[in-house]
mmCIF file of C-alpha atoms and ligand atoms in Angstrom:
data_model
loop_
_atom_site.group_PDB
_atom_site.id
_atom_site.type_symbol
_atom_site.label_atom_id
_atom_site.label_comp_id
_atom_site.label_asym_id
_atom_site.label_seq_id
_atom_site.Cartn_x
_atom_site.Cartn_y
_atom_site.Cartn_z
ATOM 1 C CA MET Z 1 -16.328 -76.875 -176.076
ATOM 2 C CA ARG Z 2 -16.797 -77.007 -172.477
ATOM 3 C CA ALA Z 3 -20.554 -75.941 -170.771
ATOM 4 C CA PRO Z 4 -19.957 -72.836 -168.603
ATOM 5 C CA MET Z 5 -20.724 -73.619 -165.429
ATOM 6 C CA VAL Z 6 -21.524 -70.796 -162.043
ATOM 7 C CA ALA Z 7 -21.372 -72.900 -158.648
ATOM 8 C CA ALA Z 8 -22.965 -71.222 -155.360
ATOM 9 C CA ASN Z 9 -20.715 -72.211 -152.042
ATOM 10 C CA TRP Z 10 -22.739 -70.907 -149.331
ATOM 11 C CA LYS Z 11 -20.593 -71.477 -146.815
ATOM 12 C CA MET Z 12 -21.453 -71.846 -143.491
ATOM 13 C CA ASN Z 13 -24.401 -69.266 -144.466
ATOM 14 C CA GLY Z 14 -28.150 -69.187 -145.337
ATOM 15 C CA SER Z 15 -31.279 -70.893 -144.047
ATOM 16 C CA LYS Z 16 -34.599 -72.449 -144.574
ATOM 17 C CA ALA Z 17 -35.775 -69.253 -145.702
ATOM 18 C CA ILE Z 18 -33.748 -68.725 -147.845
ATOM 19 C CA CYS Z 19 -33.572 -71.624 -149.897
ATOM 20 C CA ARG Z 20 -37.679 -70.935 -150.150
ATOM 21 C CA GLU Z 21 -36.546 -67.297 -151.807
ATOM 22 C CA PHE Z 22 -34.244 -69.498 -154.330
ATOM 23 C CA LEU Z 23 -36.932 -72.463 -154.991
ATOM 24 C CA GLN Z 24 -39.284 -69.597 -155.884
ATOM 25 C CA HIS Z 25 -37.638 -67.143 -157.266
ATOM 26 C CA PHE Z 26 -34.493 -68.672 -158.934
ATOM 27 C CA ASP Z 27 -34.008 -70.535 -162.160
ATOM 28 C CA ALA Z 28 -31.294 -70.843 -165.076
ATOM 29 C CA ASP Z 29 -31.944 -70.966 -168.505
ATOM 30 C CA GLY Z 30 -30.413 -74.280 -169.417
ATOM 31 C CA SER Z 31 -27.056 -72.506 -171.275
ATOM 32 C CA LEU Z 32 -25.115 -73.213 -168.657
ATOM 33 C CA ASP Z 33 -24.654 -75.859 -165.566
ATOM 34 C CA VAL Z 34 -25.472 -73.641 -161.910
ATOM 35 C CA VAL Z 35 -24.757 -75.889 -158.705
ATOM 36 C CA LEU Z 36 -25.595 -74.465 -155.469
ATOM 37 C CA PHE Z 37 -23.320 -75.174 -152.205
ATOM 38 C CA PRO Z 38 -25.715 -75.054 -149.685
ATOM 39 C CA PRO Z 39 -24.718 -76.366 -145.812
ATOM 40 C CA PHE Z 40 -25.171 -80.140 -145.780
ATOM 41 C CA LEU Z 41 -28.798 -79.512 -143.728
ATOM 42 C CA TYR Z 42 -30.164 -77.714 -146.989
ATOM 43 C CA THR Z 43 -29.470 -79.585 -149.522
ATOM 44 C CA SER Z 44 -32.189 -81.834 -149.314
ATOM 45 C CA ILE Z 45 -34.667 -78.962 -149.537
ATOM 46 C CA LEU Z 46 -32.562 -77.598 -152.545
ATOM 47 C CA ILE Z 47 -32.884 -81.226 -154.535
ATOM 48 C CA GLU Z 48 -36.324 -82.202 -153.938
ATOM 49 C CA GLY Z 49 -37.570 -78.495 -154.494
ATOM 50 C CA PHE Z 50 -35.003 -77.984 -158.051
ATOM 51 C CA ALA Z 51 -35.885 -81.094 -159.085
ATOM 52 C CA GLU Z 52 -37.797 -80.498 -161.929
ATOM 53 C CA ARG Z 53 -35.517 -77.934 -162.590
ATOM 54 C CA SER Z 54 -31.723 -77.905 -164.181
ATOM 55 C CA ILE Z 55 -29.943 -77.013 -160.881
ATOM 56 C CA SER Z 56 -27.461 -79.171 -159.264
ATOM 57 C CA VAL Z 57 -27.004 -79.518 -155.841
ATOM 58 C CA GLY Z 58 -23.581 -80.547 -154.386
ATOM 59 C CA VAL Z 59 -22.290 -80.429 -150.954
ATOM 60 C CA GLN Z 60 -19.678 -78.236 -148.923
ATOM 61 C CA ASN Z 61 -17.050 -81.205 -147.833
ATOM 62 C CA VAL Z 62 -16.897 -84.918 -147.783
ATOM 63 C CA SER Z 63 -15.359 -87.453 -145.910
ATOM 64 C CA ASN Z 64 -12.711 -89.572 -146.797
ATOM 65 C CA VAL Z 65 -14.087 -93.222 -145.531
ATOM 66 C CA SER Z 66 -17.342 -94.211 -146.723
ATOM 67 C CA SER Z 67 -19.361 -95.141 -143.461
ATOM 68 C CA GLY Z 68 -18.875 -96.237 -140.137
ATOM 69 C CA ALA Z 69 -18.027 -94.634 -136.438
ATOM 70 C CA TYR Z 70 -16.452 -90.802 -137.454
ATOM 71 C CA THR Z 71 -19.288 -88.393 -135.654
ATOM 72 C CA GLY Z 72 -19.986 -85.721 -137.088
ATOM 73 C CA GLU Z 73 -18.882 -87.076 -140.179
ATOM 74 C CA ILE Z 74 -20.656 -87.148 -144.034
ATOM 75 C CA SER Z 75 -19.728 -89.708 -146.595
ATOM 76 C CA ALA Z 76 -19.963 -89.119 -150.408
ATOM 77 C CA GLU Z 77 -22.095 -91.402 -150.669
ATOM 78 C CA MET Z 78 -24.623 -90.788 -148.502
ATOM 79 C CA ALA Z 79 -24.246 -87.115 -150.531
ATOM 80 C CA VAL Z 80 -25.060 -89.399 -153.421
ATOM 81 C CA ASP Z 81 -27.851 -91.037 -151.860
ATOM 82 C CA SER Z 82 -29.399 -87.599 -151.218
ATOM 83 C CA GLY Z 83 -29.398 -86.649 -154.167
ATOM 84 C CA ALA Z 84 -26.197 -84.359 -154.955
ATOM 85 C CA THR Z 85 -23.779 -84.556 -157.430
ATOM 86 C CA TYR Z 86 -20.901 -82.073 -156.897
ATOM 87 C CA GLY Z 87 -18.681 -82.052 -153.916
ATOM 88 C CA LEU Z 88 -16.216 -79.590 -153.304
ATOM 89 C CA VAL Z 89 -12.666 -80.319 -152.227
ATOM 90 C CA GLY Z 90 -9.928 -78.495 -151.220
ATOM 91 C CA HIS Z 91 -11.526 -75.283 -150.298
ATOM 92 C CA SER Z 92 -8.994 -72.969 -148.841
ATOM 93 C CA GLU Z 93 -10.934 -72.307 -145.739
ATOM 94 C CA ARG Z 94 -10.932 -76.300 -145.356
ATOM 95 C CA ARG Z 95 -7.397 -76.849 -146.033
ATOM 96 C CA ASN Z 96 -6.002 -73.463 -143.460
ATOM 97 C CA LEU Z 97 -9.095 -73.524 -140.447
ATOM 98 C CA PHE Z 98 -9.388 -77.497 -140.537
ATOM 99 C CA GLY Z 99 -5.901 -78.033 -141.258
ATOM 100 C CA GLU Z 100 -6.855 -80.446 -144.430
ATOM 101 C CA SER Z 101 -3.651 -81.677 -145.598
ATOM 102 C CA ASP Z 102 -2.660 -82.381 -149.967
ATOM 103 C CA GLY Z 103 -3.119 -85.784 -148.859
ATOM 104 C CA LEU Z 104 -6.656 -85.217 -147.135
ATOM 105 C CA VAL Z 105 -7.803 -83.473 -150.120
ATOM 106 C CA ALA Z 106 -6.704 -86.303 -152.310
ATOM 107 C CA GLU Z 107 -8.724 -88.920 -150.443
ATOM 108 C CA LYS Z 108 -11.498 -86.716 -149.911
ATOM 109 C CA PHE Z 109 -11.655 -85.934 -153.715
ATOM 110 C CA ILE Z 110 -11.187 -90.000 -154.455
ATOM 111 C CA ALA Z 111 -13.897 -90.409 -152.052
ATOM 112 C CA CYS Z 112 -16.076 -88.040 -154.253
ATOM 113 C CA GLN Z 113 -15.334 -89.729 -157.643
ATOM 114 C CA ARG Z 114 -15.560 -93.383 -155.906
ATOM 115 C CA ALA Z 115 -19.210 -92.044 -154.818
ATOM 116 C CA GLY Z 116 -20.302 -90.733 -158.153
ATOM 117 C CA LEU Z 117 -19.828 -87.259 -157.377
ATOM 118 C CA THR Z 118 -17.914 -85.038 -159.621
ATOM 119 C CA PRO Z 119 -15.492 -82.821 -157.489
ATOM 120 C CA VAL Z 120 -14.905 -79.513 -157.672
ATOM 121 C CA LEU Z 121 -11.035 -78.687 -156.461
ATOM 122 C CA CYS Z 122 -10.713 -75.747 -155.566
ATOM 123 C CA VAL Z 123 -6.736 -74.531 -155.370
ATOM 124 C CA GLY Z 124 -5.031 -71.217 -154.794
ATOM 125 C CA GLU Z 125 -1.990 -69.466 -153.716
ATOM 126 C CA SER Z 126 -1.825 -67.274 -150.481
ATOM 127 C CA LEU Z 127 -0.783 -63.377 -150.985
ATOM 128 C CA ASP Z 128 2.783 -64.189 -149.504
ATOM 129 C CA GLU Z 129 3.207 -66.852 -151.902
ATOM 130 C CA ARG Z 130 2.096 -64.936 -154.685
ATOM 131 C CA GLN Z 131 4.430 -62.103 -153.497
ATOM 132 C CA GLU Z 132 7.487 -64.235 -153.385
ATOM 133 C CA GLY Z 133 6.645 -65.303 -156.900
ATOM 134 C CA ARG Z 134 5.272 -68.630 -156.338
ATOM 135 C CA ALA Z 135 1.814 -68.557 -157.322
ATOM 136 C CA GLU Z 136 1.926 -70.674 -160.062
ATOM 137 C CA SER Z 137 4.023 -73.421 -158.198
ATOM 138 C CA VAL Z 138 1.583 -73.641 -155.323
ATOM 139 C CA VAL Z 139 -1.179 -74.115 -157.675
ATOM 140 C CA ALA Z 140 0.691 -76.602 -159.960
ATOM 141 C CA GLY Z 141 1.517 -78.770 -156.278
ATOM 142 C CA GLN Z 142 -2.118 -78.997 -155.597
ATOM 143 C CA ILE Z 143 -3.279 -80.225 -158.797
ATOM 144 C CA ASP Z 144 -0.353 -82.770 -158.901
ATOM 145 C CA VAL Z 145 -1.114 -83.851 -155.612
ATOM 146 C CA ILE Z 146 -3.778 -84.876 -157.651
ATOM 147 C CA LEU Z 147 -2.247 -86.318 -160.647
ATOM 148 C CA LYS Z 148 -0.094 -88.134 -158.470
ATOM 149 C CA SER Z 149 -2.400 -90.086 -156.581
ATOM 150 C CA VAL Z 150 -5.145 -90.911 -159.274
ATOM 151 C CA GLY Z 151 -3.604 -89.958 -162.872
ATOM 152 C CA ILE Z 152 -5.062 -87.460 -165.387
ATOM 153 C CA LYS Z 153 -8.326 -89.637 -165.802
ATOM 154 C CA ALA Z 154 -8.938 -87.729 -162.315
ATOM 155 C CA PHE Z 155 -9.434 -85.140 -164.297
ATOM 156 C CA ALA Z 156 -11.785 -86.503 -167.154
ATOM 157 C CA ASN Z 157 -14.928 -85.849 -164.275
ATOM 158 C CA ALA Z 158 -13.690 -83.072 -162.418
ATOM 159 C CA VAL Z 159 -13.868 -79.615 -162.509
ATOM 160 C CA ILE Z 160 -11.094 -76.932 -161.378
ATOM 161 C CA ALA Z 161 -11.876 -73.780 -159.135
ATOM 162 C CA TYR Z 162 -8.719 -71.548 -158.934
ATOM 163 C CA GLU Z 163 -9.587 -69.534 -155.907
ATOM 164 C CA PRO Z 164 -6.626 -66.993 -155.291
ATOM 165 C CA VAL Z 165 -6.622 -66.890 -150.993
ATOM 166 C CA TRP Z 166 -5.855 -62.951 -150.984
ATOM 167 C CA ALA Z 167 -9.486 -62.330 -152.927
ATOM 168 C CA ILE Z 168 -11.674 -64.593 -151.062
ATOM 169 C CA GLY Z 169 -14.185 -62.444 -149.491
ATOM 170 C CA THR Z 170 -11.983 -59.355 -149.400
ATOM 171 C CA GLY Z 171 -13.731 -57.599 -151.666
ATOM 172 C CA GLU Z 172 -10.838 -57.876 -153.588
ATOM 173 C CA THR Z 173 -11.261 -59.672 -156.955
ATOM 174 C CA ALA Z 174 -8.196 -60.562 -159.060
ATOM 175 C CA ARG Z 175 -7.625 -58.737 -162.627
ATOM 176 C CA PRO Z 176 -9.569 -60.377 -165.273
ATOM 177 C CA ASP Z 177 -5.928 -60.417 -167.260
ATOM 178 C CA GLN Z 178 -4.224 -61.923 -163.915
ATOM 179 C CA ALA Z 179 -7.203 -64.761 -163.180
ATOM 180 C CA GLN Z 180 -6.771 -65.634 -167.061
ATOM 181 C CA SER Z 181 -3.221 -65.552 -166.716
ATOM 182 C CA MET Z 182 -3.434 -69.072 -164.096
ATOM 183 C CA HIS Z 183 -5.972 -70.348 -165.899
ATOM 184 C CA ALA Z 184 -4.387 -70.439 -168.862
ATOM 185 C CA PHE Z 185 -1.596 -71.425 -166.863
ATOM 186 C CA ILE Z 186 -3.755 -74.313 -165.366
ATOM 187 C CA ARG Z 187 -4.786 -75.676 -168.470
ATOM 188 C CA ALA Z 188 -0.895 -75.800 -169.684
ATOM 189 C CA PHE Z 189 0.238 -77.684 -166.455
ATOM 190 C CA LEU Z 190 -2.608 -80.478 -167.363
ATOM 191 C CA THR Z 191 -1.355 -80.253 -171.349
ATOM 192 C CA LYS Z 192 1.581 -81.922 -170.033
ATOM 193 C CA SER Z 193 -0.515 -85.209 -169.144
ATOM 194 C CA ASP Z 194 -3.277 -85.131 -171.625
ATOM 195 C CA ALA Z 195 -4.026 -82.362 -174.169
ATOM 196 C CA THR Z 196 -8.015 -83.765 -174.981
ATOM 197 C CA THR Z 197 -8.626 -83.880 -171.097
ATOM 198 C CA ALA Z 198 -6.679 -80.057 -170.364
ATOM 199 C CA LYS Z 199 -8.739 -79.064 -172.745
ATOM 200 C CA ASN Z 200 -12.350 -80.466 -171.514
ATOM 201 C CA THR Z 201 -11.741 -79.940 -168.183
ATOM 202 C CA ARG Z 202 -13.473 -76.591 -166.884
ATOM 203 C CA VAL Z 203 -11.681 -74.191 -164.855
ATOM 204 C CA LEU Z 204 -13.885 -72.094 -162.669
ATOM 205 C CA TYR Z 205 -12.525 -68.468 -161.166
ATOM 206 C CA GLY Z 206 -13.652 -68.195 -157.541
ATOM 207 C CA GLY Z 207 -13.129 -64.763 -155.068
ATOM 208 C CA SER Z 208 -15.005 -61.779 -154.275
ATOM 209 C CA VAL Z 209 -17.218 -62.151 -157.984
ATOM 210 C CA ASN Z 210 -20.154 -60.173 -157.836
ATOM 211 C CA ALA Z 211 -22.611 -59.168 -160.436
ATOM 212 C CA ASN Z 212 -20.135 -55.858 -161.545
ATOM 213 C CA THR Z 213 -16.650 -58.092 -161.901
ATOM 214 C CA ALA Z 214 -18.062 -61.178 -163.384
ATOM 215 C CA ALA Z 215 -18.551 -60.557 -166.888
ATOM 216 C CA GLU Z 216 -14.885 -58.976 -167.690
ATOM 217 C CA LEU Z 217 -13.678 -62.418 -165.855
ATOM 218 C CA PHE Z 218 -16.318 -64.273 -167.338
ATOM 219 C CA ALA Z 219 -15.196 -63.320 -170.865
ATOM 220 C CA GLU Z 220 -11.511 -64.529 -170.309
ATOM 221 C CA GLY Z 221 -10.985 -67.370 -172.743
ATOM 222 C CA ASP Z 222 -9.787 -69.585 -170.066
ATOM 223 C CA ILE Z 223 -12.167 -68.682 -167.594
ATOM 224 C CA ASP Z 224 -15.102 -71.464 -167.940
ATOM 225 C CA GLY Z 225 -17.173 -69.866 -164.947
ATOM 226 C CA GLY Z 226 -17.370 -68.929 -161.006
ATOM 227 C CA LEU Z 227 -17.381 -70.130 -157.464
ATOM 228 C CA VAL Z 228 -18.880 -67.150 -155.622
ATOM 229 C CA GLY Z 229 -19.326 -67.080 -152.276
ATOM 230 C CA GLY Z 230 -20.987 -63.838 -150.422
ATOM 231 C CA ALA Z 231 -22.825 -63.204 -153.477
ATOM 232 C CA SER Z 232 -24.089 -66.122 -154.142
ATOM 233 C CA LEU Z 233 -26.568 -65.768 -150.855
ATOM 234 C CA GLU Z 234 -28.847 -63.280 -152.669
ATOM 235 C CA PHE Z 235 -30.517 -65.265 -155.772
ATOM 236 C CA LYS Z 236 -30.647 -61.717 -157.425
ATOM 237 C CA GLU Z 237 -27.342 -61.340 -157.362
ATOM 238 C CA PHE Z 238 -26.784 -64.364 -158.027
ATOM 239 C CA ALA Z 239 -28.787 -64.610 -160.653
ATOM 240 C CA LYS Z 240 -27.067 -61.984 -162.196
ATOM 241 C CA ILE Z 241 -23.628 -63.558 -162.104
ATOM 242 C CA CYS Z 242 -25.055 -66.645 -164.301
ATOM 243 C CA ARG Z 243 -26.410 -64.475 -166.898
ATOM 244 C CA ALA Z 244 -22.663 -62.416 -167.245
ATOM 245 C CA ILE Z 245 -21.865 -65.541 -168.333
ATOM 246 C CA SER Z 246 -24.370 -66.818 -171.430
ATOM 247 C CA ARG Z 247 -22.224 -67.423 -174.203
HETATM 248 P P1 13P X 301 -16.561 -64.891 -152.108
HETATM 249 O O1 13P X 301 -17.004 -64.787 -153.034
HETATM 250 O O2 13P X 301 -16.986 -64.446 -150.825
HETATM 251 O O3 13P X 301 -14.956 -63.695 -152.381
HETATM 252 O O4 13P X 301 -15.577 -66.121 -151.663
HETATM 253 C C1 13P X 301 -15.183 -67.102 -152.521
HETATM 254 C C2 13P X 301 -15.058 -68.501 -151.985
HETATM 255 O O5 13P X 301 -14.358 -68.926 -151.177
HETATM 256 C C3 13P X 301 -16.174 -69.585 -152.960
HETATM 257 O O6 13P X 301 -15.697 -70.862 -152.766
#
């Protein structure tokens, strides 16, 4: 059985005050995995503050290399050293705004696993790609890059987040049936390599998830939770989204 997961990607938002609000008021009941992805600077505050609660903290980005003269970079090893347990990889904002290629995404995925972080691999098509009927092939290609460089064992300890680019930050959530269809496709694609891994891999949905849309999305059989952006910065809203999945 796949344990449900709800993750918060704060992107370049948040503050010490918001961290304190979460530490004072936010909790999860243990029936699901909750992961917070704050900006790097705030990871330690949350890791230390949530040490006694079953809430994990991850990093939004890692370098593809372990250490050295790379000003401004942070390695997966450092993230583990700080107590982080997950690493986001391949987010469309990193791909599109920072020019991260499929090859670099694969290197970062490998860097996470080498250091002991569980990678959350983000995949998803743009609006043009969907309108051209290429959504599935784009997503399959993004997963295939990892399969080709690591093999199916890559997904024995990884999470996939399907985030259609047209739904991110737009207020336009994918319809539950649309999202379910892509999630089922992703699972079928993994099944071609290994049925057990495909059955056990969690596939989260991301893109304008909020407290009103979460329950319907999470009710779909292949949607194992969510990766939430904007709505994850407000602890009450995020707590409602987490409650929407309790199974
Ligand atoms: P929004 O929930 O703000 O659309 O962001 C989704 C996302 O990109 C999470 O990684």
